[in-house]
PDB file of C-alpha atoms and ligand atoms in Angstrom:
ATOM      1  CA  MET A 156      -4.051 105.608-128.516  1.00 80.00           C
ATOM      2  CA  GLU A 157      -2.974 109.650-130.538  1.00 94.00           C
ATOM      3  CA  GLU A 158      -6.600 109.177-131.477  1.00 96.00           C
ATOM      4  CA  LEU A 159      -7.694 109.372-127.890  1.00 97.00           C
ATOM      5  CA  VAL A 160      -5.981 112.373-126.946  1.00 97.00           C
ATOM      6  CA  ILE A 161      -6.693 114.471-130.914  1.00 98.00           C
ATOM      7  CA  ALA A 162     -10.391 113.338-130.356  1.00 98.00           C
ATOM      8  CA  ARG A 163      -9.834 114.397-126.100  1.00 98.00           C
ATOM      9  CA  VAL A 164      -8.105 117.332-127.055  1.00 98.00           C
ATOM     10  CA  VAL A 165     -11.584 118.624-129.240  1.00 98.00           C
ATOM     11  CA  HIS A 166     -13.842 117.584-126.457  1.00 98.00           C
ATOM     12  CA  VAL A 167     -11.883 120.282-124.270  1.00 98.00           C
ATOM     13  CA  ILE A 168     -11.417 122.846-126.877  1.00 98.00           C
ATOM     14  CA  ALA A 169     -15.309 122.546-128.063  1.00 98.00           C
ATOM     15  CA  VAL A 170     -16.678 122.613-124.606  1.00 98.00           C
ATOM     16  CA  ILE A 171     -14.598 124.948-123.726  1.00 98.00           C
ATOM     17  CA  LEU A 172     -15.967 127.448-126.267  1.00 98.00           C
ATOM     18  CA  TRP A 173     -19.495 125.902-126.013  1.00 98.00           C
ATOM     19  CA  ILE A 174     -19.790 126.263-122.318  1.00 98.00           C
ATOM     20  CA  GLY A 175     -18.324 130.042-121.826  1.00 98.00           C
ATOM     21  CA  GLY A 176     -20.517 130.774-124.384  1.00 98.00           C
ATOM     22  CA  VAL A 177     -22.956 130.380-122.282  1.00 98.00           C
ATOM     23  CA  ALA A 178     -21.245 131.785-119.389  1.00 98.00           C
ATOM     24  CA  MET A 179     -20.775 134.773-120.787  1.00 98.00           C
ATOM     25  CA  VAL A 180     -24.209 135.373-122.126  1.00 98.00           C
ATOM     26  CA  THR A 181     -25.586 133.819-118.239  1.00 98.00           C
ATOM     27  CA  THR A 182     -23.131 136.519-115.890  1.00 98.00           C
ATOM     28  CA  VAL A 183     -22.617 139.551-118.581  1.00 98.00           C
ATOM     29  CA  ILE A 184     -24.996 140.101-122.389  1.00 98.00           C
ATOM     30  CA  ILE A 185     -28.519 139.375-120.513  1.00 98.00           C
ATOM     31  CA  PRO A 186     -27.782 141.324-117.429  1.00 98.00           C
ATOM     32  CA  SER A 187     -26.538 143.804-119.271  1.00 98.00           C
ATOM     33  CA  VAL A 188     -29.310 143.542-121.711  1.00 98.00           C
ATOM     34  CA  LYS A 189     -31.808 143.943-118.742  1.00 97.00           C
ATOM     35  CA  ARG A 190     -30.586 147.567-117.903  1.00 97.00           C
ATOM     36  CA  MET A 191     -31.728 148.512-120.835  1.00 97.00           C
ATOM     37  CA  THR A 192     -34.208 151.058-121.102  1.00 95.00           C
ATOM     38  CA  SER A 193     -35.967 150.582-124.173  1.00 96.00           C
ATOM     39  CA  LYS A 194     -38.232 147.482-124.742  1.00 95.00           C
ATOM     40  CA  GLU A 195     -36.905 147.397-128.589  1.00 96.00           C
ATOM     41  CA  ASP A 196     -33.067 147.779-127.828  1.00 97.00           C
ATOM     42  CA  GLN A 197     -33.655 145.180-125.593  1.00 97.00           C
ATOM     43  CA  ILE A 198     -34.913 142.686-127.821  1.00 97.00           C
ATOM     44  CA  LYS A 199     -32.576 144.003-131.018  1.00 96.00           C
ATOM     45  CA  THR A 200     -29.375 143.889-128.713  1.00 97.00           C
ATOM     46  CA  PHE A 201     -30.426 139.973-127.169  1.00 97.00           C
ATOM     47  CA  GLU A 202     -31.527 138.497-130.782  1.00 95.00           C
ATOM     48  CA  THR A 203     -28.378 139.399-132.474  1.00 96.00           C
ATOM     49  CA  ILE A 204     -26.310 138.447-129.632  1.00 96.00           C
ATOM     50  CA  GLU A 205     -27.884 135.270-129.156  1.00 93.00           C
ATOM     51  CA  GLY A 206     -28.390 134.576-132.837  1.00 93.00           C
ATOM     52  CA  LYS A 207     -24.721 134.315-133.340  1.00 96.00           C
ATOM     53  CA  PHE A 208     -23.305 133.024-130.342  1.00 97.00           C
ATOM     54  CA  ALA A 209     -26.388 130.409-131.166  1.00 96.00           C
ATOM     55  CA  ILE A 210     -24.150 129.225-135.089  1.00 97.00           C
ATOM     56  CA  GLN A 211     -21.054 128.345-132.975  1.00 98.00           C
ATOM     57  CA  ALA A 212     -23.305 126.728-129.919  1.00 98.00           C
ATOM     58  CA  LYS A 213     -24.307 124.312-132.616  1.00 98.00           C
ATOM     59  CA  ILE A 214     -21.381 123.551-134.474  1.00 98.00           C
ATOM     60  CA  THR A 215     -19.465 123.521-130.671  1.00 98.00           C
ATOM     61  CA  THR A 216     -22.132 120.663-129.789  1.00 98.00           C
ATOM     62  CA  LEU A 217     -21.804 119.213-132.435  1.00 98.00           C
ATOM     63  CA  LEU A 218     -17.920 118.637-132.195  1.00 98.00           C
ATOM     64  CA  THR A 219     -18.736 117.899-128.703  1.00 98.00           C
ATOM     65  CA  GLY A 220     -21.242 114.882-129.182  1.00 98.00           C
ATOM     66  CA  LEU A 221     -19.154 113.456-132.168  1.00 98.00           C
ATOM     67  CA  SER A 222     -15.348 113.858-130.798  1.00 98.00           C
ATOM     68  CA  GLY A 223     -17.635 112.099-126.736  1.00 98.00           C
ATOM     69  CA  PHE A 224     -19.546 109.180-128.871  1.00 98.00           C
ATOM     70  CA  TYR A 225     -16.188 108.857-130.311  1.00 98.00           C
ATOM     71  CA  MET A 226     -14.305 108.366-127.331  1.00 98.00           C
ATOM     72  CA  LEU A 227     -16.577 106.037-125.556  1.00 98.00           C
ATOM     73  CA  TYR A 228     -16.010 103.327-128.963  1.00 98.00           C
ATOM     74  CA  VAL A 229     -12.110 103.598-129.600  1.00 97.00           C
ATOM     75  CA  LEU A 230     -12.194 102.908-125.470  1.00 97.00           C
ATOM     76  CA  ASP A 231     -15.628 100.528-125.354  1.00 98.00           C
ATOM     77  CA  GLY A 232     -16.525 102.741-122.961  1.00 97.00           C
ATOM     78  CA  TRP A 233     -20.832 102.294-123.421  1.00 98.00           C
ATOM     79  CA  HIS A 234     -20.877  99.437-120.072  1.00 98.00           C
ATOM     80  CA  ARG A 235     -20.234 102.550-118.020  1.00 97.00           C
ATOM     81  CA  TYR A 236     -23.669 104.053-119.311  1.00 98.00           C
ATOM     82  CA  LEU A 237     -25.088 100.914-116.919  1.00 97.00           C
ATOM     83  CA  GLU A 238     -22.719 101.814-113.606  1.00 96.00           C
ATOM     84  CA  LEU A 239     -23.726 104.436-110.737  1.00 95.00           C
ATOM     85  CA  ARG A 240     -19.674 105.638-110.597  1.00 94.00           C
ATOM     86  CA  PHE A 241     -20.205 106.914-113.909  1.00 96.00           C
ATOM     87  CA  TRP A 242     -22.663 109.354-113.567  1.00 97.00           C
ATOM     88  CA  TRP A 243     -20.562 112.065-114.943  1.00 97.00           C
ATOM     89  CA  ILE A 244     -20.965 110.296-118.199  1.00 98.00           C
ATOM     90  CA  HIS A 245     -24.978 110.211-118.035  1.00 98.00           C
ATOM     91  CA  ALA A 246     -24.367 114.358-116.904  1.00 98.00           C
ATOM     92  CA  MET A 247     -22.580 114.894-120.201  1.00 98.00           C
ATOM     93  CA  THR A 248     -25.283 112.748-122.215  1.00 98.00           C
ATOM     94  CA  LEU A 249     -27.844 114.345-120.896  1.00 98.00           C
ATOM     95  CA  VAL A 250     -25.861 118.005-121.102  1.00 98.00           C
ATOM     96  CA  TRP A 251     -25.286 117.405-124.044  1.00 98.00           C
ATOM     97  CA  ILE A 252     -29.062 115.917-125.325  1.00 98.00           C
ATOM     98  CA  LEU A 253     -30.391 119.453-123.436  1.00 98.00           C
ATOM     99  CA  PHE A 254     -28.118 122.106-125.146  1.00 98.00           C
ATOM    100  CA  THR A 255     -29.161 119.917-128.928  1.00 98.00           C
ATOM    101  CA  LEU A 256     -32.804 119.810-128.287  1.00 98.00           C
ATOM    102  CA  ILE A 257     -32.853 123.407-127.201  1.00 98.00           C
ATOM    103  CA  LEU A 258     -30.266 124.970-130.417  1.00 98.00           C
ATOM    104  CA  TYR A 259     -31.392 122.850-133.827  1.00 98.00           C
ATOM    105  CA  ILE A 260     -35.811 121.631-132.637  1.00 98.00           C
ATOM    106  CA  PHE A 261     -37.166 123.744-129.806  1.00 98.00           C
ATOM    107  CA  GLU A 262     -35.261 127.025-130.348  1.00 97.00           C
ATOM    108  CA  PRO A 263     -35.977 127.193-134.456  1.00 96.00           C
ATOM    109  CA  LEU A 264     -39.334 125.582-133.860  1.00 98.00           C
ATOM    110  CA  PHE A 265     -41.411 127.855-130.694  1.00 97.00           C
ATOM    111  CA  LEU A 266     -38.690 128.806-128.267  1.00 97.00           C
ATOM    112  CA  HIS A 267     -37.708 132.532-130.614  1.00 95.00           C
ATOM    113  CA  LYS A 268     -42.022 132.897-131.645  1.00 96.00           C
ATOM    114  CA  VAL A 269     -42.683 132.378-127.717  1.00 97.00           C
ATOM    115  CA  PHE A 270     -39.586 134.384-126.692  1.00 96.00           C
ATOM    116  CA  LYS A 271     -40.413 137.730-129.432  1.00 95.00           C
ATOM    117  CA  LYS A 272     -43.534 137.506-128.031  1.00 96.00           C
ATOM    118  CA  TYR A 273     -43.864 137.488-124.753  1.00 97.00           C
ATOM    119  CA  ALA A 274     -40.412 140.297-124.308  1.00 97.00           C
ATOM    120  CA  GLU A 275     -42.802 142.595-126.233  1.00 96.00           C
ATOM    121  CA  LYS A 276     -45.596 142.321-123.817  1.00 96.00           C
ATOM    122  CA  ASN A 277     -43.461 141.584-120.785  1.00 97.00           C
ATOM    123  CA  PRO A 278     -39.946 142.714-121.091  1.00 96.00           C
ATOM    124  CA  GLU A 279     -38.736 142.574-118.020  1.00 97.00           C
ATOM    125  CA  LYS A 280     -40.373 138.900-116.296  1.00 97.00           C
ATOM    126  CA  THR A 281     -39.435 137.569-120.013  1.00 98.00           C
ATOM    127  CA  PHE A 282     -36.112 137.969-119.900  1.00 98.00           C
ATOM    128  CA  ASN A 283     -35.465 137.316-115.768  1.00 98.00           C
ATOM    129  CA  ILE A 284     -37.440 133.681-117.050  1.00 98.00           C
ATOM    130  CA  MET A 285     -34.604 133.988-119.407  1.00 97.00           C
ATOM    131  CA  HIS A 286     -32.129 134.677-117.629  1.00 98.00           C
ATOM    132  CA  MET A 287     -33.140 132.179-114.758  1.00 98.00           C
ATOM    133  CA  ALA A 288     -33.199 130.164-117.572  1.00 98.00           C
ATOM    134  CA  HIS A 289     -29.716 130.557-118.753  1.00 98.00           C
ATOM    135  CA  TRP A 290     -28.611 130.235-115.142  1.00 98.00           C
ATOM    136  CA  VAL A 291     -29.854 126.265-114.540  1.00 98.00           C
ATOM    137  CA  LEU A 292     -28.079 125.333-117.973  1.00 98.00           C
ATOM    138  CA  LEU A 293     -24.643 127.275-116.606  1.00 98.00           C
ATOM    139  CA  ILE A 294     -24.870 125.329-113.553  1.00 98.00           C
ATOM    140  CA  LEU A 295     -25.594 122.522-114.531  1.00 98.00           C
ATOM    141  CA  SER A 296     -22.952 122.695-117.688  1.00 98.00           C
ATOM    142  CA  LEU A 297     -20.324 123.093-114.760  1.00 98.00           C
ATOM    143  CA  ILE A 298     -20.881 121.090-112.099  1.00 98.00           C
ATOM    144  CA  THR A 299     -20.923 117.793-115.600  1.00 98.00           C
ATOM    145  CA  THR A 300     -16.963 119.930-116.542  1.00 98.00           C
ATOM    146  CA  ALA A 301     -16.225 119.550-112.837  1.00 98.00           C
ATOM    147  CA  GLY A 302     -17.522 115.837-112.932  1.00 97.00           C
ATOM    148  CA  ALA A 303     -16.160 115.011-116.005  1.00 98.00           C
ATOM    149  CA  VAL A 304     -12.908 115.964-115.297  1.00 97.00           C
ATOM    150  CA  ALA A 305     -12.608 114.279-111.899  1.00 97.00           C
ATOM    151  CA  GLY A 306     -13.349 111.373-113.442  1.00 96.00           C
ATOM    152  CA  CYS A 307     -11.966 111.047-115.836  1.00 95.00           C
ATOM    153  CA  HIS A 308      -8.604 111.710-113.669  1.00 95.00           C
ATOM    154  CA  GLY A 309      -9.810 108.915-110.836  1.00 92.00           C
ATOM    155  CA  PHE A 310     -11.714 110.326-108.659  1.00 90.00           C
ATOM    156  CA  LEU A 311     -15.159 108.601-108.515  1.00 85.00           C
ATOM    157  CA  LEU A 312     -17.943 109.923-105.893  1.00 83.00           C
ATOM    158  CA  PHE A 313     -18.899 106.395-106.081  1.00 79.00           C
ATOM    159  CA  ASN A 314     -17.445 102.856-106.000  1.00 72.00           C
TER     160      ASN A 314
HETATM  161  C1  HEM B 254     -23.197 112.704-125.472  1.00 56.25           C
HETATM  162  C2  HEM B 254     -22.487 113.679-125.292  1.00 56.25           C
HETATM  163  C3  HEM B 254     -20.962 113.473-124.610  1.00 56.25           C
HETATM  164  C4  HEM B 254     -19.940 112.276-124.355  1.00 56.25           C
HETATM  165  C5  HEM B 254     -20.337 110.935-125.095  1.00 56.25           C
HETATM  166  C6  HEM B 254     -19.048 112.430-124.031  1.00 56.25           C
HETATM  167  C7  HEM B 254     -17.851 111.468-123.505  1.00 56.25           C
HETATM  168  C8  HEM B 254     -16.749 111.263-122.806  1.00 56.25           C
HETATM  169  C9  HEM B 254     -16.385 110.734-122.492  1.00 56.25           C
HETATM  170  C10 HEM B 254     -15.478 109.357-122.976  1.00 56.25           C
HETATM  171  C11 HEM B 254     -14.293 111.634-122.290  1.00 56.25           C
HETATM  172  C12 HEM B 254     -13.166 110.728-121.913  1.00 56.25           C
HETATM  173  C13 HEM B 254     -13.715 110.024-120.365  1.00 56.25           C
HETATM  174  C14 HEM B 254     -12.678 108.679-119.756  1.00 56.25           C
HETATM  175  O1  HEM B 254     -11.131 109.207-120.656  1.00 56.25           O
HETATM  176  O2  HEM B 254     -12.167 107.945-119.342  1.00 56.25           O
HETATM  177  C15 HEM B 254     -14.941 112.027-121.370  1.00 56.25           C
HETATM  178  C16 HEM B 254     -14.414 113.725-121.471  1.00 56.25           C
HETATM  179  C17 HEM B 254     -14.626 114.683-120.885  1.00 56.25           C
HETATM  180  N1  HEM B 254     -15.668 115.086-120.909  1.00 56.25           N
HETATM  181 FE1  HEM B 254     -17.602 114.532-122.296  1.00 56.25          FE
HETATM  182  N2  HEM B 254     -19.078 113.576-123.272  1.00 56.25           N
HETATM  183  C18 HEM B 254     -20.310 114.164-123.412  1.00 56.25           C
HETATM  184  C19 HEM B 254     -20.886 115.539-123.217  1.00 56.25           C
HETATM  185  C20 HEM B 254     -20.022 116.689-122.545  1.00 56.25           C
HETATM  186  C21 HEM B 254     -20.028 117.735-121.902  1.00 56.25           C
HETATM  187  C22 HEM B 254     -21.631 118.447-122.274  1.00 56.25           C
HETATM  188  C23 HEM B 254     -19.422 118.222-121.520  1.00 56.25           C
HETATM  189  C24 HEM B 254     -19.286 119.428-120.377  1.00 56.25           C
HETATM  190  C25 HEM B 254     -20.221 120.242-120.004  1.00 56.25           C
HETATM  191  C26 HEM B 254     -18.137 117.564-120.992  1.00 56.25           C
HETATM  192  C27 HEM B 254     -16.991 117.680-120.702  1.00 56.25           C
HETATM  193  C28 HEM B 254     -16.091 116.649-120.777  1.00 56.25           C
HETATM  194  C29 HEM B 254     -14.250 116.903-119.408  1.00 56.25           C
HETATM  195  C30 HEM B 254     -14.350 118.013-119.536  1.00 56.25           C
HETATM  196  C31 HEM B 254     -13.723 115.610-120.087  1.00 56.25           C
HETATM  197  C32 HEM B 254     -12.560 116.008-119.606  1.00 56.25           C
HETATM  198  C33 HEM B 254     -11.243 115.552-120.233  1.00 56.25           C
HETATM  199  C34 HEM B 254      -9.992 115.465-119.151  1.00 56.25           C
HETATM  200  O3  HEM B 254     -10.268 116.141-118.204  1.00 56.25           O
HETATM  201  O4  HEM B 254      -9.595 115.138-120.111  1.00 56.25           O
HETATM  202  N3  HEM B 254     -18.360 116.362-121.754  1.00 56.25           N
HETATM  203  N4  HEM B 254     -16.267 113.162-122.505  1.00 56.25           N
END
C-alpha cells in the first residue's frame, strides 16, 4: 500500500499550498489592497498577486484531484459517494469542482473581464463582493479539510 501513502502525501501537500494560499489572499492580501487609496494601485496590485497565485492554484488543484481520485481507485472507494457518512468525500469533490471551474473556465472566460469592468466603476463594492466570495470558499474548504481529516481517522458524524 506504499502507493496509497505517496498519493496521500502528495494530496495533503497540494491541499496545504492551495488552501493556505486562499487563506493568505483572503485574510492578508485583499484587506491590504482594500486599504490602498488609489483605484489604479488597487487593481494593479491585486491582478499581479492573484495572477501569480492562480498559476500555483491551477497546479495544486490538479495534483489534489489526481491524487484524490487515485486514492479512491486504490481503495476501491467509489461506493462512498453513495453513503452519507462519507459526506466529506462529497465535500472534497464539490470544493475541487468549484475551484477547477473558477480557475480553468470562469476566470479566463469572463470573471477577469467582469472584475476589471466593475473595479473601474466601483472599486469599493467590487473588492467587498470579491472578499466575501473568498471567505465563503475558504470556510467551505476548511470545513471540508476538518471533515476529511476526522473522517480518514475514523471519526464519522453519521453511521
Ligand atoms: C476530486 C477531489 C478529491 C478527491 C477525489 C479526494 C479524495 C480523497 C481520498 C480518497 C482521501 C483518503 C481517504 C481515506 O484514506 O479513507 C482523501 C484524504 C484527504 N483529503 Fe481529499 N479528495 C479530493 C479533494 C480534496 C480537497 C479539495 C481537500 C481540501 C479542501 C481535501 C483534503 C483532504 C484531506 C485533509 C485528507 C485527509 C488526509 C489524512 O488525514 O490522512 N481533499 N481525499
